[in-house]
mmCIF file of C-alpha atoms in Angstrom:
data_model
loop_
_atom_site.group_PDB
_atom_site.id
_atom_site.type_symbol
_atom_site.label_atom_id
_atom_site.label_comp_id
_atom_site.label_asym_id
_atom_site.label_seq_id
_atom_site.Cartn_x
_atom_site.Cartn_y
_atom_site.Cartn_z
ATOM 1 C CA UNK A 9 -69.582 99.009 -20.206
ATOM 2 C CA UNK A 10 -66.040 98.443 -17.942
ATOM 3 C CA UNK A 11 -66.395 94.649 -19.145
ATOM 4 C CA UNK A 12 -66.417 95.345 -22.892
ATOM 5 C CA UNK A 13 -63.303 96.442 -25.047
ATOM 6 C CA UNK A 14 -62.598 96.852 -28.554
ATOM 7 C CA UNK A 15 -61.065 94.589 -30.511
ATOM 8 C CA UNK A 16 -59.409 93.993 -34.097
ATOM 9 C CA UNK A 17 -60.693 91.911 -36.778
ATOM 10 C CA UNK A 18 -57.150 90.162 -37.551
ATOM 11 C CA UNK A 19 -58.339 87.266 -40.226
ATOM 12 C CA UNK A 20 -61.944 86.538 -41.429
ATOM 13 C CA UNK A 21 -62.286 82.775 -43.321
ATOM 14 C CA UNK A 22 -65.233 81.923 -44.868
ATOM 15 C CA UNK A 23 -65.560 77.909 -44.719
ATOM 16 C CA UNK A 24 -69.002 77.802 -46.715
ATOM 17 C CA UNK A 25 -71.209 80.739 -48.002
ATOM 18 C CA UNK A 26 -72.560 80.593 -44.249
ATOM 19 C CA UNK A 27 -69.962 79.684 -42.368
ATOM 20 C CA UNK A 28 -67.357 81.426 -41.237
ATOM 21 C CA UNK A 29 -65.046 82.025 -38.819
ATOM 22 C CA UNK A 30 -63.355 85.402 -37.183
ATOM 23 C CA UNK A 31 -59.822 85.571 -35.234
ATOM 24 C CA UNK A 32 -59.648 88.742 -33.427
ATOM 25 C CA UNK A 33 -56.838 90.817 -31.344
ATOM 26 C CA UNK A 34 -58.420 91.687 -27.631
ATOM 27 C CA UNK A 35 -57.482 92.215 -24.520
ATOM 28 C CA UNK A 36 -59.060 90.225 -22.308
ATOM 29 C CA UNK A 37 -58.765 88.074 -19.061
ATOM 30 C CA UNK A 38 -57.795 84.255 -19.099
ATOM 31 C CA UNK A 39 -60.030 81.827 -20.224
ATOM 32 C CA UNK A 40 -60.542 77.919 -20.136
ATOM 33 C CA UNK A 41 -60.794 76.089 -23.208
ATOM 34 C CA UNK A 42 -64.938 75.296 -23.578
ATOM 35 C CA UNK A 43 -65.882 78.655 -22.303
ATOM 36 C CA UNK A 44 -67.612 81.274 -23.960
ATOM 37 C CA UNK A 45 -67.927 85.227 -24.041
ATOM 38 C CA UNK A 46 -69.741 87.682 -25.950
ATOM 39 C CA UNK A 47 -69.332 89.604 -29.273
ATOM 40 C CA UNK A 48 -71.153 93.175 -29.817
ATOM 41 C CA UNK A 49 -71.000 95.221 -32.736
ATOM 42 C CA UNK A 50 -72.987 99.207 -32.461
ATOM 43 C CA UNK A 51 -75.988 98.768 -34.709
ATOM 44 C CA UNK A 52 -78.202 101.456 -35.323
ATOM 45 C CA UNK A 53 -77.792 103.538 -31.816
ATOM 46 C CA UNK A 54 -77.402 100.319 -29.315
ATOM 47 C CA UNK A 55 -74.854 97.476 -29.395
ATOM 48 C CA UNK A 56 -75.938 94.145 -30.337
ATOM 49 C CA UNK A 57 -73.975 91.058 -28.474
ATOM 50 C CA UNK A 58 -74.280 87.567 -28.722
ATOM 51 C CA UNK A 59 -72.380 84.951 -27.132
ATOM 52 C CA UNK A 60 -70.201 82.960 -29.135
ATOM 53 C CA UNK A 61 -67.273 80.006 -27.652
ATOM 54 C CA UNK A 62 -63.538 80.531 -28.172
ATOM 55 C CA UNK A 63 -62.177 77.968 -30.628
ATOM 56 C CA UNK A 64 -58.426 79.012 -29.873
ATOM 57 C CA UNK A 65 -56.603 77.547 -27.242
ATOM 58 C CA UNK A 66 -56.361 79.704 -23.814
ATOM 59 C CA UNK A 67 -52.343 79.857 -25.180
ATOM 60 C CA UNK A 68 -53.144 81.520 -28.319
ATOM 61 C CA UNK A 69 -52.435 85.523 -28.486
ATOM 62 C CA UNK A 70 -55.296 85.720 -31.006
ATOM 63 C CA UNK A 71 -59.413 84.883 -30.182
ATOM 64 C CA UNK A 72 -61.329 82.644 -32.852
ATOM 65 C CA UNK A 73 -64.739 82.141 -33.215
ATOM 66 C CA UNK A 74 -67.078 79.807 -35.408
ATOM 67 C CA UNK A 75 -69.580 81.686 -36.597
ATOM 68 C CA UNK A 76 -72.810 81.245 -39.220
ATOM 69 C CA UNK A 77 -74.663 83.746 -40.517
ATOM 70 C CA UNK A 78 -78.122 83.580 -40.184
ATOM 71 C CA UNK A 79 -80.636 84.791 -42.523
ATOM 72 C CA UNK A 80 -81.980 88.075 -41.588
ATOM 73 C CA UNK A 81 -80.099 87.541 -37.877
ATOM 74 C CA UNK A 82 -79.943 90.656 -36.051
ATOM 75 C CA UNK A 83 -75.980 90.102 -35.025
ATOM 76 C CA UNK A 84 -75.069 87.611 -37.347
ATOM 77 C CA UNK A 85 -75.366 89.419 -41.313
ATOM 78 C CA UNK A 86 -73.037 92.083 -39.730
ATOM 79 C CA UNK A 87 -70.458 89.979 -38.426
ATOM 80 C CA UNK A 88 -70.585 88.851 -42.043
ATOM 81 C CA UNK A 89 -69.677 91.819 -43.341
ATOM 82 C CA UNK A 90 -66.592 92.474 -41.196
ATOM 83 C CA UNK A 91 -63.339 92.726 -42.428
ATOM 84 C CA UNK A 92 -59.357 92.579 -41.381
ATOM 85 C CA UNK A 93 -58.827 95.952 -39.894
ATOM 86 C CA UNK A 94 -62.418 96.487 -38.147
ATOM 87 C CA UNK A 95 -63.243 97.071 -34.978
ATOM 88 C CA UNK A 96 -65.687 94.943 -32.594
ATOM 89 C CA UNK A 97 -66.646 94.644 -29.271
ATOM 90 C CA UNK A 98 -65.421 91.752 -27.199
ATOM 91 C CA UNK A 99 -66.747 91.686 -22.925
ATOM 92 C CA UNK A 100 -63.440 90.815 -21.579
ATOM 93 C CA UNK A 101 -64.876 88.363 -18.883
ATOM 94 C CA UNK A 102 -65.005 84.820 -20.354
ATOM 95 C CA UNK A 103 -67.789 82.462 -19.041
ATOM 96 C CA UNK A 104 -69.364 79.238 -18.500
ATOM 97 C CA UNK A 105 -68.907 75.880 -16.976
ATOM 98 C CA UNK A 106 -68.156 73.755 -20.314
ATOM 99 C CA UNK A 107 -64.960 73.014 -19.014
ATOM 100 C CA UNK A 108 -62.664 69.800 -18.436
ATOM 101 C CA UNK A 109 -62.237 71.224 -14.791
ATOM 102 C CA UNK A 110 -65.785 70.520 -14.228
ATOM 103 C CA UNK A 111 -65.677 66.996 -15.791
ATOM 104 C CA UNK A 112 -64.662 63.900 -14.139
ATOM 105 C CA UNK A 113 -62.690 61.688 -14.918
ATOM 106 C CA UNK A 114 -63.223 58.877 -16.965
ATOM 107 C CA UNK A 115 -61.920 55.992 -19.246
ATOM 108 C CA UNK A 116 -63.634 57.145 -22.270
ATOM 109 C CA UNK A 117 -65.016 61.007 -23.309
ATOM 110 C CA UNK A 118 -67.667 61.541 -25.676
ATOM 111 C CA UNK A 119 -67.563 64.529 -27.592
ATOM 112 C CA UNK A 120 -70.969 65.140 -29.296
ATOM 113 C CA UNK A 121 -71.611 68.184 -31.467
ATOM 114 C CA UNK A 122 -73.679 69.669 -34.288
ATOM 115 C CA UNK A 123 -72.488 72.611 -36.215
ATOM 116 C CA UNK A 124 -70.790 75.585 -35.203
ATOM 117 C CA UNK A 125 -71.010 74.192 -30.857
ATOM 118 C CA UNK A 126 -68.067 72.135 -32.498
ATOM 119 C CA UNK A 127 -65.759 75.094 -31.774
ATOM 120 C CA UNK A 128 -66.010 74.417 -27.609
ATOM 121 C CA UNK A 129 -64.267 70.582 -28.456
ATOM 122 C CA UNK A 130 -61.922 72.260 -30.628
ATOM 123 C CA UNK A 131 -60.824 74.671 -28.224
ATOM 124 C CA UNK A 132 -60.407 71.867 -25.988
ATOM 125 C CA UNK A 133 -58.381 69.711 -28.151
ATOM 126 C CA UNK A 134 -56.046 72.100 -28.634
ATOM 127 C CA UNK A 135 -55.401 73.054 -25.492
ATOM 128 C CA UNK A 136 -54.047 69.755 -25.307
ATOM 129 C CA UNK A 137 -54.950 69.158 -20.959
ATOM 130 C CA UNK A 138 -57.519 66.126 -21.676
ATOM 131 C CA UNK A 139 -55.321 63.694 -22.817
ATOM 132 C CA UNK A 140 -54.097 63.321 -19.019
ATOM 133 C CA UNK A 141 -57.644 62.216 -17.594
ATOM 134 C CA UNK A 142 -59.128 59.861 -20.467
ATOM 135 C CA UNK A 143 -57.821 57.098 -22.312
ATOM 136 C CA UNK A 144 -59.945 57.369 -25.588
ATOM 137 C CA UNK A 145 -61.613 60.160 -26.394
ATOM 138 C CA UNK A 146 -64.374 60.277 -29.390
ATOM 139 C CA UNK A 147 -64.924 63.967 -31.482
ATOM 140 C CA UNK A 148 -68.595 63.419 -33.230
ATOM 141 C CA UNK A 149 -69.704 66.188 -35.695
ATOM 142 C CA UNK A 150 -73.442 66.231 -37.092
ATOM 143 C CA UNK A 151 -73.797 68.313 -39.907
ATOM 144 C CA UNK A 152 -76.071 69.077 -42.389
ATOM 145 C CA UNK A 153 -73.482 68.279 -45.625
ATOM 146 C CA UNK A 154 -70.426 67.196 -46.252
ATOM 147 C CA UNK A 155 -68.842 70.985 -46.607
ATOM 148 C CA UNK A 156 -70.329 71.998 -43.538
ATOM 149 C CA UNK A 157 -67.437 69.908 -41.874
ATOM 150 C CA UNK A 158 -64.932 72.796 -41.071
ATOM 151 C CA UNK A 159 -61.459 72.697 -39.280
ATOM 152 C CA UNK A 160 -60.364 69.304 -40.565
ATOM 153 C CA UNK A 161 -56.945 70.087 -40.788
ATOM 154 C CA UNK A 162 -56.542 70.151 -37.057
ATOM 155 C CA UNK A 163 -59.178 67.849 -36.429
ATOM 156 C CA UNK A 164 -56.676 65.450 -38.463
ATOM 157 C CA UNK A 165 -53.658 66.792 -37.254
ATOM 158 C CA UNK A 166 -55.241 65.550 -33.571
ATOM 159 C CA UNK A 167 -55.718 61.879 -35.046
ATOM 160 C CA UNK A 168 -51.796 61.579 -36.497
ATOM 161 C CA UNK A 169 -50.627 62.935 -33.141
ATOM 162 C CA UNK A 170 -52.983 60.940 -30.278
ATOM 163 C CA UNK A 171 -53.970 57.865 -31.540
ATOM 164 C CA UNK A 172 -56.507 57.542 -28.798
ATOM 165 C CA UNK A 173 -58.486 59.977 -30.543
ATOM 166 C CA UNK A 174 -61.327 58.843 -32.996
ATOM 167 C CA UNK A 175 -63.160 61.547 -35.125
ATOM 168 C CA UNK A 176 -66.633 60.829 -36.450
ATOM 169 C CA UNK A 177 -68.293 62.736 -39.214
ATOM 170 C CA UNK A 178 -71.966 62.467 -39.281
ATOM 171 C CA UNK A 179 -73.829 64.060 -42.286
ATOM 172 C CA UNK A 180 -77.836 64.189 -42.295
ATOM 173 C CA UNK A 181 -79.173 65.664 -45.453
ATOM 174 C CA UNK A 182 -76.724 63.556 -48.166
ATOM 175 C CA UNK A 183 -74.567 60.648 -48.258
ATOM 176 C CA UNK A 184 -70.945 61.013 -46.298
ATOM 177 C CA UNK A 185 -67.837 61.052 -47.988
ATOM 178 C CA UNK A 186 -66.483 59.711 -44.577
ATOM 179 C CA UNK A 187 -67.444 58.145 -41.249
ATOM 180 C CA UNK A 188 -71.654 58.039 -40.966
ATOM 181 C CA UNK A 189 -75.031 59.138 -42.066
ATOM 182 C CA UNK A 190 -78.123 60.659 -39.802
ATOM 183 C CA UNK A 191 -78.036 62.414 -36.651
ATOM 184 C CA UNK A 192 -76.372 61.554 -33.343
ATOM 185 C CA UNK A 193 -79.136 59.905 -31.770
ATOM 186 C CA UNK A 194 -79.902 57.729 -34.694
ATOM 187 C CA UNK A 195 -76.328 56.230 -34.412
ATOM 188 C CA UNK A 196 -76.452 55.802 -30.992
ATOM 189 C CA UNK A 197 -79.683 54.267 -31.051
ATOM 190 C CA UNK A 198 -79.039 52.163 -34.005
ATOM 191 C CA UNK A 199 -75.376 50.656 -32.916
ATOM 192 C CA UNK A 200 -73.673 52.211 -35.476
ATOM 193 C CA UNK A 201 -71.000 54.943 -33.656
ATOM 194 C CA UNK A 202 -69.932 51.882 -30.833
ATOM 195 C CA UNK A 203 -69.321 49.866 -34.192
ATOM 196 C CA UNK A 204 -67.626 53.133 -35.869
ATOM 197 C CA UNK A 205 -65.228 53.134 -32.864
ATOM 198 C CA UNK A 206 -64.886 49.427 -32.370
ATOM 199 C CA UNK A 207 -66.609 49.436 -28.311
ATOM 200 C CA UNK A 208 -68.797 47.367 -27.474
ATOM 201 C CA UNK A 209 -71.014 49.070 -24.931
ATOM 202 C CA UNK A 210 -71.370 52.361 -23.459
ATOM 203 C CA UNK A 211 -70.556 51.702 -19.500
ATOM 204 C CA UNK A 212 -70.205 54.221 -16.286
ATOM 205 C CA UNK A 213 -66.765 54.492 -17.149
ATOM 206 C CA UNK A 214 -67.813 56.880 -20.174
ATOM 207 C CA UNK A 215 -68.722 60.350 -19.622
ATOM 208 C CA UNK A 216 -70.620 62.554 -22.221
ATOM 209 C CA UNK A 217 -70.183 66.230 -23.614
ATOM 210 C CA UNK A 218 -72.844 67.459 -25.736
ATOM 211 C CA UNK A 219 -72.893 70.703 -27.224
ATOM 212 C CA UNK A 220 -75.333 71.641 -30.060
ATOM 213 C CA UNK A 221 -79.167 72.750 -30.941
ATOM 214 C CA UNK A 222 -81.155 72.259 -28.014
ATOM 215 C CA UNK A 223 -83.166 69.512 -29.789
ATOM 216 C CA UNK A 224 -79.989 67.737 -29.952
ATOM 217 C CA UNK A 225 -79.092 68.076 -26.389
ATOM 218 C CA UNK A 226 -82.371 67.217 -25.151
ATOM 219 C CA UNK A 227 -83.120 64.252 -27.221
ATOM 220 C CA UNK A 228 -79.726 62.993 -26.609
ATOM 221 C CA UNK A 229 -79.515 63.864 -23.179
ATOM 222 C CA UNK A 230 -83.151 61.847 -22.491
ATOM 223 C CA UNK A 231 -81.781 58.593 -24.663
ATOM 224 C CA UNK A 232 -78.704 58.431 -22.217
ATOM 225 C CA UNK A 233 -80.823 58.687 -19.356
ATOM 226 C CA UNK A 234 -82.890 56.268 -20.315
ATOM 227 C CA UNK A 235 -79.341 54.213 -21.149
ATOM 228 C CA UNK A 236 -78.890 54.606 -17.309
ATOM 229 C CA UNK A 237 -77.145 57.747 -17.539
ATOM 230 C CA UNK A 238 -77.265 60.508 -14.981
ATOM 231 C CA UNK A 239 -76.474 64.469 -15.110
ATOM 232 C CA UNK A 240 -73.218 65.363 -14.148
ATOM 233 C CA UNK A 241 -73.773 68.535 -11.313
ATOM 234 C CA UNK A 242 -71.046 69.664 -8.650
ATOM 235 C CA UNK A 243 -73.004 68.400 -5.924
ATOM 236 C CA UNK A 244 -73.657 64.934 -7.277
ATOM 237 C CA UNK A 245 -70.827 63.226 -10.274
ATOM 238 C CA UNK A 246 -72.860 62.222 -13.119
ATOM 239 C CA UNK A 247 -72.018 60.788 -16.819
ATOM 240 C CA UNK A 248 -73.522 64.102 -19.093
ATOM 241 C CA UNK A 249 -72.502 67.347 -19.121
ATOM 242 C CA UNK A 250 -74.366 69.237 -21.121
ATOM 243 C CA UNK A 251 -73.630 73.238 -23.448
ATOM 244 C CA UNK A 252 -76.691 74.912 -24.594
ATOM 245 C CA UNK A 253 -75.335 76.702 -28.156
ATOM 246 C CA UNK A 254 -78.521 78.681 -28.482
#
């Protein structure tokens, strides 16, 4: 219990009618952008926690997190139901090793994400630390449809401001309204996100972030390998670092 504190619901915006996203008031220790920590709410006669990634930059006085709710989800429908003024635990010890620091260097960074494991990359982007290692850097988004594409007014913000910064949307279930359709190993496999961002080959000097569903870290994940691709681990500097979301 000495790790956990109690916070205050600050702002709650809902994107979608499942999406949504909490900024909360805490007192907590320094994080990195990419890590993670864990939200709790007393339920019944225990407290319920789930881990969940900051979106915020580490500069920001106030925590965000991307949240959906999930249909009969045991944490989830009652972080739904929260509301400016309420209370909520928050363990004050951030963790994980999704972090830049970890990363090597490299000409070009692949960001690859599906739903909410976008908020990681955002936190990330605004800390604003990257653009001193890489020379292009590439934000995908797989989504299910087209207004499950949240935090575009940053995203954007990012493109007028670093022009080495390409965004890709990629939608599954209906035709885009921008960038590409299907999932992210489809338009890898297929050619279409080197066309998208106008390179003509993936090479060692890449290096790739994924952070999603496990089906879309594994799958993706085994296609780079196959590409040639190794793991990125402290002992041994590889091309894939990789962010379980669930």
């Amino acid at each position: 219990m000495s790790n956990w504190v109690v916070g205050k619901v600050i702002e709650v915006n809902w994107w979608t009618p499942s999406l949504f996203s909490i900024k909360v008031a805490a007192d907590i220790e320094p994080f990195k952008a990419g890590q993670f920590t864990k939200l709790g709410l007393e339920i019944g006669s225990k407290k319920v926690a789930r881990a969940y990634s900051f979106v915020n930059s580490p500069s920001d006085p106030l925590l965000e997190f991307f949240l959906i709710e999930v249909e009969d989800g045991a944490l989830s429908s009652k972080l739904a139901q929260l509301v400016t003024g309420d209370d909520i635990w928050i363990n004050t010890k951030p963790s994980g090793y999704f972090v830049l620091d970890e990363v090597p260097k490299a000409d070009t960074l692949w960001m690859l994400s599906t739903g909410t494991a976008i908020g990681p990359f955002l936190s990330i982007l605004a800390d604003g630390k990257l653009w001193r290692s890489y020379r292009r850097v590439i934000l995908v988004h797989g989504v299910r449809h087209n207004t499950d594409l949240c935090y575009q007014d940053p995203i954007k913000a990012t493109e007028k401001l670093f022009p080495q910064f390409t965004y890709v949307q990629l939608v599954s279930r209906e035709t885009p309204e921008n960038g590409l359709q299907g999932r992210i190993t489809d338009i890898i496999s297929n050619g279409q996100l080197l066309q998208y961002c106008n390179i003509n080959q993936f090479t060692e000097a890449h290096h790739f972030m994924l952070c999603g569903n496990p089906d879309m870290v594994k799958d993706t994940t085994a296609m780079l390998q196959d590409m040639g691709f190794k793991k990125h681990r402290r002992a041994e500097s590889g091309h894939i670092t990789v962010e379980q979301y669930w």
